[in-house]
Amino acid sequence: LLAAIAVAGHVSGGHFNPAVTLGAFLDGRIDAMGAVGYVVAQVVGAVLASALILVISDQEHVAATRNLPGISEGGAFLVEVVLTAIFVAVILTITKKAPNQAIYVIALTLLVIHVTGIPLSGSSVNPARSLGPAIVAFDFTSIWIYLTAPFSGAAVGWGIFRVFSPEELPAR
């Protein structure tokens, strides 16, 4: 993520994750059409990345990149909501209050989220990242977790950001 933000963050504002895009939309930083465009690009990018893994390797390696829960599905759902809420709250805060530090704070936060979440939920916090390998591997085991929990977490994360940063929302 750090490399992606460094290379292309200035182009997209660092939108590589539909859950983060939802947080930016809820905060009035982007409009609905922009959000839809980002999400489509994010999913296409994830599918293409998984297809590239298939081209250079095989189906087994693509399947190995899927997110799968290490605990119950309900538990994994809750972990994904909490971790995504933290991630989105951090992103919304740092990009507003200290944007020059965002590249490092966001990347380090994601690192901690993955170290914490991988054994529990598979640590997606990014619906596109989970959907890409599922589509290419044609294996949708537990995908509902990774297509719902991050969006719920994004809404919670936006709410947390707003509680600690109650200034007026931008006009839509």
Coordinates of C-alpha atoms in Angstrom, one line a residue:
L1 CA 0.0 0.0 0.0
L2 CA 2.8 2.4 0.8
A3 CA 4.3 1.8 -2.7
A4 CA 0.9 2.3 -4.3
I5 CA 0.2 5.5 -2.4
A6 CA 3.7 6.8 -3.3
V7 CA 3.3 6.0 -7.0
A8 CA -0.4 6.7 -7.7
G9 CA -1.8 8.4 -4.6
H10 CA -1.6 11.8 -6.2
V11 CA -3.8 10.5 -9.1
S12 CA -6.6 8.9 -7.2
G13 CA -6.2 10.4 -3.7
G14 CA -5.0 6.9 -2.7
H15 CA -8.3 5.2 -3.3
F16 CA -7.4 1.5 -3.6
N17 CA -10.1 0.2 -1.3
P18 CA -13.9 0.4 -1.7
A19 CA -14.4 0.6 2.1
V20 CA -12.1 3.7 2.2
T21 CA -14.0 5.1 -0.8
L22 CA -17.2 4.7 1.2
G23 CA -15.7 6.5 4.1
A24 CA -14.6 9.4 1.8
F25 CA -18.1 9.5 0.3
L26 CA -19.8 9.6 3.7
D27 CA -17.5 12.4 4.7
G28 CA -18.4 14.4 1.6
R29 CA -14.9 14.3 0.1
I30 CA -16.1 12.6 -3.1
D31 CA -19.5 12.5 -4.8
A32 CA -21.5 9.4 -5.7
M33 CA -20.4 9.2 -9.3
G34 CA -16.8 9.5 -8.2
A35 CA -17.2 6.8 -5.6
V36 CA -18.8 4.4 -8.1
G37 CA -16.0 5.1 -10.6
Y38 CA -13.4 4.4 -7.9
V39 CA -15.1 1.1 -6.8
V40 CA -15.3 -0.1 -10.4
A41 CA -11.7 0.6 -11.0
Q42 CA -10.7 -1.0 -7.7
V43 CA -12.6 -4.2 -8.5
V44 CA -11.2 -4.3 -12.1
G45 CA -7.7 -3.8 -10.7
A46 CA -8.1 -6.6 -8.1
V47 CA -9.4 -9.0 -10.8
L48 CA -6.5 -8.1 -13.1
A49 CA -4.0 -8.6 -10.3
S50 CA -5.4 -12.0 -9.6
A51 CA -5.4 -12.8 -13.3
L52 CA -1.8 -11.9 -13.5
I53 CA -1.0 -14.3 -10.7
L54 CA -2.9 -17.0 -12.7
V55 CA -0.8 -16.2 -15.8
I56 CA 2.5 -16.3 -14.1
S57 CA 1.6 -19.2 -11.8
D58 CA -1.5 -21.4 -11.5
Q59 CA -5.0 -21.7 -10.0
E60 CA -3.6 -23.0 -6.7
H61 CA -1.6 -19.8 -6.2
V62 CA -4.6 -17.6 -6.9
A63 CA -6.7 -19.6 -4.5
A64 CA -4.0 -19.2 -1.9
T65 CA -4.5 -15.4 -2.0
R66 CA -8.2 -15.6 -1.0
N67 CA -9.3 -14.4 2.4
L68 CA -10.7 -17.1 4.6
P69 CA -11.7 -16.9 8.2
G70 CA -9.5 -18.6 10.9
I71 CA -12.4 -18.4 13.3
S72 CA -16.2 -18.7 13.0
E73 CA -17.7 -16.7 10.2
G74 CA -19.6 -14.5 12.7
G75 CA -16.4 -13.8 14.6
A76 CA -14.5 -13.1 11.3
F77 CA -17.3 -10.7 10.3
L78 CA -16.9 -8.8 13.6
V79 CA -13.1 -8.7 13.3
E80 CA -13.4 -7.3 9.8
V81 CA -15.9 -4.6 10.9
V82 CA -13.6 -3.5 13.8
L83 CA -10.4 -3.5 11.8
T84 CA -12.0 -1.7 8.9
A85 CA -13.5 0.9 11.3
I86 CA -10.0 1.6 12.7
F87 CA -8.5 1.8 9.3
V88 CA -11.1 4.2 7.9
A89 CA -11.1 6.4 11.0
V90 CA -7.3 6.6 10.8
I91 CA -7.3 7.4 7.1
L92 CA -10.0 10.1 7.4
T93 CA -8.2 11.7 10.4
I94 CA -4.7 11.7 9.0
T95 CA -5.6 12.9 5.6
K96 CA -7.4 15.8 7.1
K97 CA -5.2 16.7 10.1
A98 CA -1.6 15.7 8.9
P99 CA -1.7 14.8 5.2
N100 CA 2.1 14.9 4.9
Q101 CA 2.3 12.0 7.3
A102 CA -0.5 10.0 5.7
I103 CA 1.6 7.7 3.6
Y104 CA 3.4 6.4 6.6
V105 CA 0.5 6.3 9.1
I106 CA -1.8 4.6 6.7
A107 CA 0.7 1.9 5.7
L108 CA 1.8 1.2 9.3
T109 CA -1.8 1.0 10.4
L110 CA -2.6 -1.5 7.7
L111 CA 0.5 -3.5 8.7
V112 CA -0.7 -3.7 12.3
I113 CA -4.3 -4.5 11.1
H114 CA -3.0 -7.4 9.0
V115 CA -0.7 -8.8 11.7
T116 CA -3.6 -8.7 14.1
G117 CA -6.3 -9.9 11.7
I118 CA -4.8 -12.6 9.5
P119 CA -5.1 -15.4 12.0
L120 CA -8.7 -14.4 12.9
S121 CA -10.4 -13.2 9.7
G122 CA -7.9 -13.5 7.0
S123 CA -7.6 -9.7 7.3
S124 CA -9.1 -8.3 4.2
V125 CA -10.5 -4.8 5.2
N126 CA -10.8 -4.4 1.4
P127 CA -13.8 -5.8 -0.6
A128 CA -12.0 -5.5 -3.9
R129 CA -8.9 -7.3 -2.6
S130 CA -11.1 -10.2 -1.5
L131 CA -13.3 -10.3 -4.6
G132 CA -10.5 -10.4 -7.2
P133 CA -9.0 -13.7 -6.1
A134 CA -12.5 -15.2 -5.5
I135 CA -13.6 -14.4 -9.1
V136 CA -10.4 -15.7 -10.7
A137 CA -10.2 -18.8 -8.5
F138 CA -14.0 -19.2 -8.9
D139 CA -14.3 -19.9 -5.2
F140 CA -16.6 -17.7 -3.2
T141 CA -16.3 -19.5 0.2
S142 CA -17.1 -17.0 3.0
I143 CA -17.0 -14.1 0.5
W144 CA -20.1 -12.6 2.1
I145 CA -17.9 -11.6 5.1
Y146 CA -15.5 -9.6 2.9
L147 CA -18.2 -8.0 0.8
T148 CA -20.2 -6.8 3.8
A149 CA -18.1 -6.3 6.9
P150 CA -15.7 -3.7 5.4
F151 CA -18.5 -1.5 4.3
S152 CA -20.1 -1.7 7.8
G153 CA -16.7 -1.0 9.3
A154 CA -16.3 2.0 7.0
A155 CA -19.6 3.5 8.2
V156 CA -18.5 2.9 11.8
G157 CA -15.0 4.3 11.1
W158 CA -16.6 7.4 9.6
G159 CA -18.8 7.8 12.7
I160 CA -15.7 7.5 14.9
F161 CA -13.9 10.1 12.8
R162 CA -16.9 12.5 13.1
V163 CA -17.1 12.1 16.9
F164 CA -13.5 13.1 17.3
S165 CA -13.6 15.7 14.4
P166 CA -17.0 17.3 14.7
E167 CA -16.3 20.2 12.4
E168 CA -19.0 20.9 9.8
L169 CA -19.3 18.3 7.0
P170 CA -18.4 19.7 3.5
A171 CA -21.4 20.7 1.4
R172 CA -22.6 18.1 -1.0

